[in-house]
CSV table of C-alpha atoms and ligand atoms in Angstrom, one decimal:
chain,number,residue,atom,x,y,z
A,705,MET,CA,-26.2,5.0,3.8
A,706,SER,CA,-23.7,2.1,3.3
A,707,ALA,CA,-22.2,0.4,6.3
A,708,THR,CA,-18.7,1.7,5.2
A,709,ASP,CA,-20.0,5.3,5.4
A,710,ALA,CA,-21.9,4.8,8.5
A,711,THR,CA,-18.5,3.6,10.3
A,712,LEU,CA,-16.8,6.6,8.8
A,713,LYS,CA,-19.1,9.0,10.5
A,714,ALA,CA,-17.1,8.7,13.7
A,715,LYS,CA,-13.8,10.3,14.3
A,716,TYR,CA,-10.6,8.5,13.1
A,717,PRO,CA,-9.5,6.5,16.2
A,718,ALA,CA,-6.3,8.4,17.1
A,719,LYS,CA,-6.7,8.0,20.9
A,720,ALA,CA,-6.9,4.2,20.6
A,721,HIS,CA,-3.8,4.1,18.2
A,722,CYS,CA,-2.0,6.0,20.9
A,723,ARG,CA,-3.0,3.5,23.4
A,724,ARG,CA,-2.0,0.7,21.2
A,725,VAL,CA,1.5,2.2,20.7
A,726,ALA,CA,2.1,3.0,24.2
A,727,LYS,CA,1.1,-0.6,25.1
A,728,TYR,CA,3.7,-2.0,22.4
A,729,LEU,CA,6.5,0.3,24.0
A,730,THR,CA,5.7,-0.6,27.5
A,731,ASP,CA,5.2,-4.4,26.8
A,732,ALA,CA,8.9,-4.0,25.3
A,733,GLY,CA,10.0,-2.8,28.6
A,734,PHE,CA,10.2,0.9,27.9
A,735,SER,CA,9.1,3.4,30.5
A,736,ARG,CA,5.5,4.0,30.9
A,737,ASP,CA,6.2,7.6,32.3
A,738,GLY,CA,6.8,9.0,28.7
A,739,VAL,CA,5.5,11.1,26.2
A,740,ILE,CA,5.2,10.4,22.4
A,741,TYR,CA,6.1,13.4,20.2
A,742,LEU,CA,5.6,13.5,16.6
A,743,GLU,CA,5.5,16.2,13.8
A,744,ALA,CA,3.5,16.3,10.7
A,745,GLN,CA,5.0,16.8,7.3
A,746,LYS,CA,6.3,20.3,6.6
A,747,THR,CA,5.1,22.4,3.9
A,748,ARG,CA,8.1,22.3,1.5
A,749,MET,CA,8.5,24.6,-1.5
A,750,VAL,CA,9.4,23.6,-5.1
A,751,GLU,CA,13.0,24.2,-5.8
A,752,ASP,CA,13.4,27.7,-7.5
A,753,ASP,CA,9.6,28.5,-7.3
A,754,ASP,CA,7.2,29.9,-5.0
A,755,GLN,CA,4.9,27.2,-4.9
A,756,ALA,CA,4.4,24.4,-2.2
A,757,MET,CA,5.4,21.0,-3.3
A,758,HIS,CA,2.7,18.4,-3.3
A,759,PHE,CA,1.8,17.5,0.1
A,760,ARG,CA,1.6,14.1,1.8
A,761,GLN,CA,1.0,13.6,5.3
A,762,ARG,CA,3.5,11.7,7.4
A,763,ARG,CA,1.9,8.5,8.1
A,764,TYR,CA,3.3,8.2,11.7
A,765,PHE,CA,1.7,11.6,12.6
A,766,PHE,CA,-1.6,10.6,10.8
A,767,TYR,CA,-1.9,7.3,12.7
A,768,LEU,CA,-1.8,9.0,16.1
A,769,SER,CA,-3.9,12.1,15.2
A,770,GLY,CA,-6.1,11.5,12.2
A,771,CYS,CA,-5.0,15.0,11.2
A,772,LYS,CA,-3.9,16.0,7.6
A,773,LEU,CA,-2.8,19.4,8.4
A,774,PRO,CA,0.9,20.2,7.4
A,775,ASP,CA,3.2,21.7,9.9
A,776,ALA,CA,1.2,20.3,12.8
A,777,TYR,CA,2.5,18.5,16.0
A,778,LEU,CA,1.3,16.3,18.7
A,779,THR,CA,2.0,15.0,22.1
A,780,TYR,CA,0.7,11.9,23.8
A,781,ASN,CA,1.0,11.7,27.5
A,782,ILE,CA,1.2,8.1,28.2
A,783,PRO,CA,0.2,7.8,32.1
A,784,GLN,CA,-2.3,10.7,31.8
A,785,ASP,CA,-3.8,9.3,28.4
A,786,GLN,CA,-3.8,12.8,27.1
A,787,LEU,CA,-3.4,13.6,23.4
A,788,THR,CA,-2.7,17.1,22.3
A,789,LEU,CA,-2.6,18.4,18.7
A,790,PHE,CA,-0.8,21.5,17.8
A,791,ILE,CA,-2.2,23.3,14.7
A,792,PRO,CA,-0.7,26.3,12.8
A,793,PRO,CA,-2.2,29.5,14.1
A,794,ILE,CA,-3.5,32.3,11.5
A,795,ASP,CA,-0.8,33.8,9.6
A,796,PRO,CA,-2.4,37.1,8.5
A,797,ASP,CA,0.0,37.3,5.5
A,798,SER,CA,-1.4,34.2,4.0
A,799,VAL,CA,-5.1,34.4,4.5
A,800,ILE,CA,-5.7,36.4,1.2
A,801,TRP,CA,-4.0,33.6,-0.6
A,802,ALA,CA,-5.0,30.5,1.4
A,803,GLY,CA,-8.1,31.5,3.2
A,804,LEU,CA,-8.2,31.0,7.1
A,805,PRO,CA,-6.6,28.1,8.6
A,806,GLU,CA,-8.6,25.3,10.5
A,807,SER,CA,-9.6,26.7,13.8
A,808,LYS,CA,-9.2,25.1,17.3
A,809,GLU,CA,-12.9,24.7,17.4
A,810,GLU,CA,-12.9,22.9,14.0
A,811,ALA,CA,-10.0,20.8,15.1
A,812,TYR,CA,-11.9,19.7,18.3
A,813,ARG,CA,-14.9,18.7,16.3
A,814,LYS,CA,-12.8,16.8,13.7
A,815,TYR,CA,-10.2,14.9,15.6
A,816,ASP,CA,-10.1,12.5,18.6
A,817,VAL,CA,-7.9,14.6,20.8
A,818,ASP,CA,-8.1,16.1,24.2
A,819,HIS,CA,-6.4,19.3,23.8
A,820,VAL,CA,-5.9,21.6,20.6
A,821,LEU,CA,-3.0,24.3,20.9
A,822,TYR,CA,-1.1,26.4,18.4
A,823,THR,CA,2.2,25.3,17.0
A,824,ASP,CA,3.8,28.2,18.7
A,825,GLU,CA,3.1,26.6,22.0
A,826,VAL,CA,4.9,23.3,21.6
A,827,ASN,CA,8.1,24.0,23.4
A,828,ALA,CA,6.2,25.5,26.2
A,829,ALA,CA,4.0,22.3,26.4
A,830,LEU,CA,7.0,19.9,26.4
A,831,ALA,CA,8.7,22.0,29.2
A,832,ALA,CA,5.7,21.5,31.3
A,833,TYR,CA,6.1,17.6,30.9
A,834,GLY,CA,9.7,17.6,32.4
A,835,PRO,CA,9.5,18.5,35.9
A,836,SER,CA,8.6,15.2,37.4
A,837,GLY,CA,12.2,14.3,36.5
A,838,SER,CA,11.6,10.9,35.2
A,839,THR,CA,9.8,11.5,32.1
A,840,THR,CA,11.0,9.9,28.9
A,841,VAL,CA,10.2,11.6,25.6
A,842,TYR,CA,9.7,9.1,22.5
A,843,ALA,CA,10.3,10.5,19.2
A,844,ILE,CA,11.5,9.6,15.6
A,845,PRO,CA,15.1,11.2,15.4
A,846,GLU,CA,15.0,12.4,11.8
A,847,GLN,CA,11.6,13.9,12.3
A,848,VAL,CA,12.3,16.5,15.1
A,849,SER,CA,12.7,20.1,14.0
A,850,GLU,CA,15.8,22.0,15.2
A,851,HIS,CA,13.8,24.5,17.4
A,852,ILE,CA,12.3,21.8,19.5
A,853,THR,CA,13.9,21.3,22.8
A,854,PHE,CA,13.6,18.0,24.7
A,855,LEU,CA,15.9,19.3,27.5
A,856,PRO,CA,13.1,19.3,30.2
A,857,PHE,CA,12.9,15.3,29.8
A,858,ALA,CA,14.9,13.1,31.9
A,859,ALA,CA,15.7,10.7,28.9
A,860,THR,CA,15.0,10.8,25.0
A,861,GLN,CA,14.3,7.4,23.4
A,862,PHE,CA,14.6,7.6,19.7
A,863,ALA,CA,15.0,4.0,18.9
A,864,CYS,CA,11.8,2.4,19.3
A,865,LEU,CA,8.7,4.5,18.4
A,866,LYS,CA,9.0,4.2,14.7
A,867,GLU,CA,9.3,0.3,15.0
A,868,ALA,CA,6.3,0.5,17.5
A,869,ILE,CA,4.0,2.2,15.1
A,870,ASP,CA,5.2,0.2,12.3
A,871,GLU,CA,4.3,-3.0,14.1
A,872,CYS,CA,0.9,-1.6,15.3
A,873,ARG,CA,-0.3,-0.7,11.9
A,874,VAL,CA,-0.2,-4.2,10.7
A,875,VAL,CA,-3.5,-5.1,12.5
A,876,LYS,CA,-6.3,-2.8,11.4
A,877,ASP,CA,-9.3,-1.8,13.4
A,878,SER,CA,-12.7,-1.6,12.0
A,879,TYR,CA,-12.3,2.1,11.2
A,880,GLU,CA,-9.2,1.5,9.2
A,881,VAL,CA,-10.9,-1.4,7.2
A,882,ALA,CA,-13.8,0.7,6.4
A,883,LEU,CA,-11.2,3.5,5.0
A,884,ILE,CA,-9.6,0.8,2.8
A,885,LYS,CA,-13.0,-0.4,1.8
A,886,LYS,CA,-13.9,3.1,0.8
A,887,ALA,CA,-10.9,3.7,-1.1
A,888,ASN,CA,-11.7,0.3,-2.8
A,889,GLU,CA,-15.3,1.4,-3.4
A,890,ILE,CA,-14.0,4.5,-5.3
A,891,SER,CA,-11.4,2.8,-7.1
A,892,THR,CA,-13.8,0.2,-8.4
A,893,LEU,CA,-15.9,3.0,-10.0
A,894,ALA,CA,-12.7,4.4,-11.7
A,895,HIS,CA,-11.9,0.9,-12.9
A,896,ILE,CA,-15.3,0.4,-14.3
A,897,GLU,CA,-14.9,3.7,-16.0
A,898,ALA,CA,-11.5,3.1,-17.5
A,899,ALA,CA,-12.7,-0.3,-18.8
A,900,LYS,CA,-15.5,1.5,-20.5
A,901,VAL,CA,-13.1,4.2,-22.2
A,902,VAL,CA,-10.9,1.5,-23.6
A,903,ARG,CA,-13.8,0.6,-26.0
A,904,HIS,CA,-13.1,3.7,-28.0
A,905,ALA,CA,-9.6,4.7,-26.5
A,906,THR,CA,-6.5,5.0,-28.9
A,907,ASN,CA,-3.9,5.5,-26.2
A,908,GLU,CA,-3.1,4.2,-22.6
A,909,GLN,CA,-3.4,7.9,-21.4
A,910,GLU,CA,-7.2,7.9,-21.9
A,911,LEU,CA,-7.4,5.3,-19.2
A,912,TYR,CA,-5.3,6.9,-17.0
A,913,GLY,CA,-7.3,10.1,-17.3
A,914,ALA,CA,-10.5,8.1,-16.7
A,915,PHE,CA,-9.1,6.5,-13.7
A,916,ILE,CA,-7.9,9.6,-11.9
A,917,GLY,CA,-10.7,11.8,-13.0
A,918,THR,CA,-13.4,9.3,-11.6
A,919,CYS,CA,-11.4,9.0,-8.3
A,920,ILE,CA,-11.4,12.7,-7.9
A,921,SER,CA,-15.1,13.2,-8.8
A,922,ASN,CA,-15.9,10.6,-6.2
A,923,GLY,CA,-14.0,12.3,-3.3
A,924,ALA,CA,-10.7,10.6,-3.6
A,925,HIS,CA,-8.3,13.4,-4.4
A,926,GLU,CA,-4.9,11.4,-4.0
A,927,GLN,CA,-3.7,8.1,-5.7
A,928,ALA,CA,-2.4,5.4,-3.5
A,929,TYR,CA,0.3,5.0,-6.2
A,930,HIS,CA,1.3,6.0,-9.6
A,931,SER,CA,-1.3,4.1,-11.8
A,932,ILE,CA,0.0,1.3,-14.1
A,933,CYS,CA,-1.8,1.8,-17.3
A,934,ALA,CA,-0.1,-0.6,-19.6
A,935,SER,CA,-0.9,-2.3,-22.9
A,936,GLY,CA,0.4,-5.1,-24.9
A,937,THR,CA,3.9,-6.3,-24.1
A,938,SER,CA,4.2,-3.3,-21.5
A,939,CYS,CA,2.0,-5.4,-19.3
A,940,SER,CA,5.0,-7.3,-18.4
A,941,THR,CA,6.7,-4.4,-16.7
A,942,LEU,CA,5.6,-4.6,-13.1
A,943,HIS,CA,5.7,-0.9,-12.2
A,944,TYR,CA,5.2,0.4,-15.8
A,945,ILE,CA,4.8,4.3,-15.5
A,946,ARG,CA,4.6,5.7,-19.0
A,947,ASN,CA,0.9,5.4,-19.5
A,948,ASP,CA,1.3,7.0,-23.0
A,949,GLN,CA,1.4,4.5,-25.6
A,950,PRO,CA,-0.9,3.9,-28.5
A,951,LEU,CA,-3.2,0.8,-28.1
A,952,ARG,CA,-3.1,-0.1,-31.8
A,953,GLU,CA,-2.5,-3.5,-32.5
A,954,ARG,CA,-2.0,-4.8,-28.8
A,955,LEU,CA,-4.0,-7.3,-27.2
A,956,ASN,CA,-4.5,-6.6,-23.5
A,957,ILE,CA,-4.7,-3.9,-20.9
A,958,LEU,CA,-3.2,-4.3,-17.3
A,959,LEU,CA,-4.6,-1.7,-15.2
A,960,ASP,CA,-3.1,-1.6,-11.7
A,961,ALA,CA,-4.4,1.5,-10.0
A,962,GLY,CA,-6.0,2.4,-6.5
A,963,ALA,CA,-7.3,5.6,-4.9
A,964,GLU,CA,-6.1,6.8,-1.5
A,965,TYR,CA,-8.9,7.9,0.8
A,966,GLU,CA,-8.2,10.0,3.9
A,967,CYS,CA,-4.6,8.6,4.0
A,968,TYR,CA,-5.7,4.8,3.4
A,969,CYS,CA,-5.0,3.0,0.1
A,970,ALA,CA,-6.5,0.7,-2.3
A,971,ASP,CA,-4.3,-1.4,-4.6
A,972,ILE,CA,-6.3,-3.3,-7.4
A,973,THR,CA,-5.3,-4.8,-10.7
A,974,ARG,CA,-7.3,-6.0,-13.6
A,975,THR,CA,-6.3,-7.3,-16.8
A,976,PHE,CA,-8.5,-7.4,-19.8
A,977,PRO,CA,-8.6,-7.7,-23.7
A,978,ILE,CA,-8.6,-4.4,-25.6
A,979,SER,CA,-10.9,-5.9,-28.3
A,980,GLY,CA,-13.5,-7.3,-25.8
A,981,THR,CA,-12.4,-10.9,-26.3
A,982,PHE,CA,-9.2,-12.7,-25.3
A,983,THR,CA,-7.1,-14.4,-27.7
A,984,PRO,CA,-6.7,-18.2,-26.9
A,985,GLU,CA,-3.3,-17.6,-25.4
A,986,SER,CA,-4.4,-14.7,-23.3
A,987,LYS,CA,-7.4,-16.7,-22.0
A,988,THR,CA,-5.2,-19.5,-21.0
A,989,ILE,CA,-2.9,-17.2,-19.0
A,990,TYR,CA,-5.8,-15.3,-17.5
A,991,ASP,CA,-7.4,-18.7,-16.2
A,992,ILE,CA,-4.2,-19.7,-14.8
A,993,VAL,CA,-3.7,-16.4,-12.8
A,994,ASP,CA,-7.3,-16.5,-11.9
A,995,GLU,CA,-6.9,-20.0,-10.3
A,996,MET,CA,-3.5,-19.0,-8.7
A,997,GLN,CA,-5.8,-16.2,-6.8
A,998,GLN,CA,-8.6,-18.5,-6.2
A,999,SER,CA,-6.5,-21.2,-4.8
A,1000,CYS,CA,-4.6,-18.8,-2.5
A,1001,PHE,CA,-7.8,-17.5,-1.2
A,1002,LYS,CA,-8.9,-20.7,0.2
A,1003,LEU,CA,-5.7,-20.8,2.4
A,1004,LEU,CA,-6.3,-17.5,4.1
A,1005,ARG,CA,-6.9,-17.4,7.9
A,1006,ALA,CA,-5.4,-16.0,10.8
A,1007,ASN,CA,-1.7,-16.8,11.1
A,1008,VAL,CA,-1.2,-18.4,7.9
A,1009,LYS,CA,2.4,-18.4,6.8
A,1010,TRP,CA,2.7,-16.1,3.8
A,1011,GLU,CA,5.4,-18.1,2.2
A,1012,ASP,CA,3.1,-21.1,2.2
A,1013,VAL,CA,0.5,-19.1,0.3
A,1014,HIS,CA,3.2,-17.7,-2.1
A,1015,GLU,CA,4.5,-21.2,-2.7
A,1016,ASN,CA,0.9,-22.5,-3.3
A,1017,ALA,CA,0.6,-19.7,-6.1
A,1018,HIS,CA,3.7,-21.1,-7.8
A,1019,TRP,CA,2.4,-24.6,-7.8
A,1020,VAL,CA,-0.8,-23.6,-9.5
A,1021,ALA,CA,1.4,-21.6,-12.1
A,1022,ILE,CA,3.5,-24.5,-12.6
A,1023,ARG,CA,0.7,-27.0,-13.4
A,1024,GLY,CA,-1.0,-24.4,-15.5
A,1025,LEU,CA,2.1,-23.6,-17.5
A,1026,LEU,CA,2.7,-27.4,-17.9
A,1027,LYS,CA,-1.0,-27.9,-19.2
A,1028,ALA,CA,-0.4,-25.0,-21.6
A,1029,GLY,CA,2.6,-26.9,-23.0
A,1030,ILE,CA,5.1,-23.8,-22.0
A,1031,LEU,CA,6.8,-25.7,-19.3
A,1032,VAL,CA,7.9,-29.4,-19.9
A,1033,GLY,CA,9.1,-31.9,-17.5
A,1034,ASP,CA,8.8,-32.8,-13.9
A,1035,GLU,CA,6.9,-30.4,-11.6
A,1036,GLN,CA,8.9,-30.8,-8.5
A,1037,GLU,CA,12.1,-30.1,-10.5
A,1038,ILE,CA,10.7,-27.0,-12.1
A,1039,PHE,CA,9.6,-25.8,-8.6
A,1040,ASP,CA,13.1,-26.6,-7.0
A,1041,LYS,CA,15.1,-25.0,-10.0
A,1042,ARG,CA,12.8,-21.8,-9.7
A,1043,ILE,CA,11.7,-21.9,-13.2
A,1044,SER,CA,8.4,-20.6,-12.5
A,1045,VAL,CA,9.9,-17.4,-10.9
A,1046,ALA,CA,10.9,-16.2,-14.5
A,1047,PHE,CA,7.1,-16.1,-15.1
A,1048,PHE,CA,5.9,-14.9,-11.6
A,1049,PRO,CA,9.2,-12.8,-10.4
A,1050,HIS,CA,7.3,-10.9,-7.6
A,1051,GLY,CA,5.6,-11.7,-4.3
A,1052,LEU,CA,2.1,-12.8,-4.0
A,1053,GLY,CA,1.2,-9.6,-1.9
A,1054,HIS,CA,2.0,-7.0,0.6
A,1055,TYR,CA,0.3,-5.4,3.6
A,1056,LEU,CA,-2.1,-2.5,2.4
A,1057,GLY,CA,-3.0,0.5,4.9
A,1058,MET,CA,-1.7,4.1,4.8
A,1059,ASP,CA,1.1,3.1,2.6
A,1060,THR,CA,0.4,0.9,-0.4
A,1061,HIS,CA,3.3,-1.3,0.6
A,1062,ASP,CA,2.5,-1.1,4.1
A,1063,THR,CA,4.7,-1.4,7.2
A,1064,GLY,CA,5.4,-4.6,9.4
A,1065,GLY,CA,5.9,-6.9,6.5
A,1066,HIS,CA,9.6,-7.9,7.2
A,1067,ALA,CA,10.7,-8.3,3.6
A,1068,ASP,CA,14.0,-10.0,3.2
A,1069,TYR,CA,15.3,-8.5,-0.1
A,1070,ASP,CA,18.8,-10.1,0.5
A,1071,ASP,CA,17.0,-13.6,0.6
A,1072,PRO,CA,19.3,-15.7,-1.8
A,1073,ASP,CA,16.3,-17.7,-2.8
A,1074,THR,CA,14.7,-16.0,-5.9
A,1075,MET,CA,11.3,-17.5,-4.9
A,1076,PHE,CA,11.0,-15.3,-1.8
A,1077,LYS,CA,13.4,-12.3,-2.5
A,1078,TYR,CA,10.5,-10.0,-3.3
A,1079,LEU,CA,8.1,-11.3,-1.0
A,1080,ARG,CA,7.1,-8.2,0.9
A,1081,VAL,CA,5.6,-10.2,3.6
A,1082,ARG,CA,7.4,-12.9,5.6
A,1083,GLY,CA,6.1,-15.2,8.4
A,1084,GLU,CA,2.6,-15.3,9.8
A,1085,VAL,CA,-0.3,-13.0,8.8
A,1086,PRO,CA,-2.3,-12.0,11.8
A,1087,ALA,CA,-6.1,-11.7,12.0
A,1088,GLY,CA,-6.8,-8.0,11.4
A,1089,ALA,CA,-4.2,-7.5,8.5
A,1090,VAL,CA,-5.0,-6.2,5.2
A,1091,ILE,CA,-3.1,-7.8,2.5
A,1092,THR,CA,-3.1,-7.9,-1.3
A,1093,VAL,CA,-3.3,-11.1,-3.2
A,1094,GLU,CA,-1.9,-10.4,-6.6
A,1095,PRO,CA,-0.6,-13.4,-8.7
A,1096,GLY,CA,0.8,-12.8,-12.1
A,1097,ILE,CA,2.3,-14.4,-15.0
A,1098,TYR,CA,4.5,-12.3,-17.3
A,1099,PHE,CA,6.5,-12.9,-20.5
A,1100,CYS,CA,9.4,-10.5,-20.1
A,1101,LYS,CA,12.3,-11.2,-22.5
A,1102,PHE,CA,14.8,-9.6,-20.1
A,1103,ILE,CA,13.9,-12.1,-17.6
A,1104,LEU,CA,13.2,-15.1,-19.7
A,1105,ASP,CA,16.2,-14.9,-22.2
A,1106,PRO,CA,18.8,-15.9,-19.7
A,1107,VAL,CA,16.7,-18.9,-18.7
A,1108,LEU,CA,16.4,-19.9,-22.4
A,1109,GLU,CA,20.1,-19.4,-22.9
A,1110,ASP,CA,20.9,-21.8,-20.0
A,1111,PRO,CA,20.7,-25.3,-21.1
A,1112,GLY,CA,20.2,-26.6,-17.6
A,1113,LEU,CA,17.1,-24.5,-17.3
A,1114,SER,CA,15.8,-24.1,-20.9
A,1115,LYS,CA,14.9,-27.8,-21.0
A,1116,TYR,CA,11.9,-27.2,-19.0
A,1117,ILE,CA,10.6,-24.6,-21.6
A,1118,ASP,CA,9.2,-25.3,-24.9
A,1119,GLN,CA,10.3,-22.4,-26.9
A,1120,SER,CA,8.1,-23.1,-29.9
A,1121,VAL,CA,5.1,-22.9,-27.5
A,1122,LEU,CA,6.4,-19.8,-25.5
A,1123,ASP,CA,6.8,-17.8,-28.8
A,1124,LYS,CA,2.9,-17.8,-29.1
A,1125,TYR,CA,2.8,-16.1,-25.9
A,1126,TRP,CA,4.9,-12.9,-26.0
A,1127,THR,CA,2.3,-10.7,-27.1
A,1128,VAL,CA,0.1,-11.6,-24.1
A,1129,GLY,CA,2.6,-9.5,-22.3
A,1130,GLY,CA,1.4,-10.2,-18.8
A,1131,VAL,CA,-1.5,-11.0,-16.5
A,1132,ARG,CA,-2.0,-9.9,-13.0
A,1133,ILE,CA,-5.1,-10.0,-10.9
A,1134,GLU,CA,-5.2,-8.3,-7.6
A,1135,ASP,CA,-7.5,-7.9,-4.6
A,1136,ASP,CA,-7.2,-6.5,-1.1
A,1137,VAL,CA,-8.2,-8.9,1.6
A,1138,HIS,CA,-8.8,-8.4,5.3
A,1139,ILE,CA,-7.6,-11.5,7.3
A,1140,THR,CA,-10.1,-12.8,9.8
A,1141,GLN,CA,-9.7,-15.7,12.5
A,1142,ASP,CA,-11.4,-18.3,10.1
A,1143,GLY,CA,-10.8,-16.9,6.7
A,1144,TYR,CA,-10.8,-13.5,5.0
A,1145,GLU,CA,-13.1,-10.7,3.7
A,1146,ASN,CA,-12.5,-9.5,0.4
A,1147,LEU,CA,-12.5,-5.6,0.2
A,1148,THR,CA,-12.3,-5.3,-3.4
A,1149,ASP,CA,-15.5,-5.6,-5.5
A,1150,THR,CA,-14.1,-4.5,-8.7
A,1151,PRO,CA,-15.4,-6.7,-11.4
A,1152,LYS,CA,-13.7,-9.5,-12.9
A,1153,LEU,CA,-13.8,-11.1,-16.3
B,2675,LIG,N1,0.3,-1.9,-7.1
B,2675,LIG,C1,1.7,-1.9,-7.2
B,2675,LIG,C2,2.4,-2.9,-6.3
B,2675,LIG,O1,1.9,-3.5,-5.6
B,2675,LIG,O2,3.6,-2.9,-6.2
B,2676,MN,MN1,0.1,-4.5,-5.1
């Protein structure tokens, strides 16, 4: 058994997460005499149809329960350190269609909780917390059902729980890292399969099918995000979603795809030539992006400032594009005028966890500085965070044309050289890394070229 699978034999550490969130709240000055209350995502019906919509568990609820059941609830009594999960009881009308629901005994066995009750007992359980006269209930306001009553509580505190969980989620424990690693292991099998399929594929959709099919066959039934199976110039569309174009006469594939495993995500990008061999231009760009990533890896350690790592990627890009002859002029001027942003317009990476773009990054999308506007993590990256390192260089006419039309900026670009690169489309290489005190652990073992 792999070390990852051995770690995952234990229960998801819901109680530890409850304690961590409670500590965050009390450290922030909120009352310790309190109860955390959360609801799972509801079963929702498809409009004008009698089928349930695709279900995705609420991350706040999963973090404190490890439970993927729809329509469940939880309470965590902070001073007593007691976690109670409320699961849906048997609905006799639905058993013939859906089978028996998870029983209390199964729930006790599966989840790291102290008590399991049925969902029709939630209000009674909440009423039992109240009589002390001082208890605060912590909840996420837009995630409280109408039939729930907090009247027995002395105070309701709706302003801080979401933020507390968002911030606690940044630092992963070893169980969460193992889940992300497992999502990566399955995604790697799927990336390898998709790369094999490209040898005889005629359309992007064959890679798409191979990727998702391989994830499902290996136990990951959900995708972390919509796969990006781009070919040719579509590789320059950062979140390309069509995945249906013929591969004929196109140079490269950019495959950005990751499985979700037990609510945890992988996010992996590989770029490779359809023919098996890069053209010289594609190889030039691939090597620059590879160097951007390798150079950024060297900077990773606890509390590194993410803006510094992102800037480093730009410097490597600028030097590489100057060497290739696409850029011309003084490298400091090119950096200061943000010319490289037209080739590398997105951020170097984002936190990764239960969400692909995970919480706690404090992006500033209003930043007037184009180099940092789309950087999804700002400030220091703590030990224990999992973050993507995903540099890229793209040849996108929509972005580059305004630069080429501006004489103050176009003087830094040799258009006759640039013209040889449009068909490269774009190159991105993306791995998921776990930040440690002195460095990092790369959780992605997907082969590179
Ligand atoms: N994998 C897509 C993204 O990080 O935005
Ligand atoms: Mn990503």
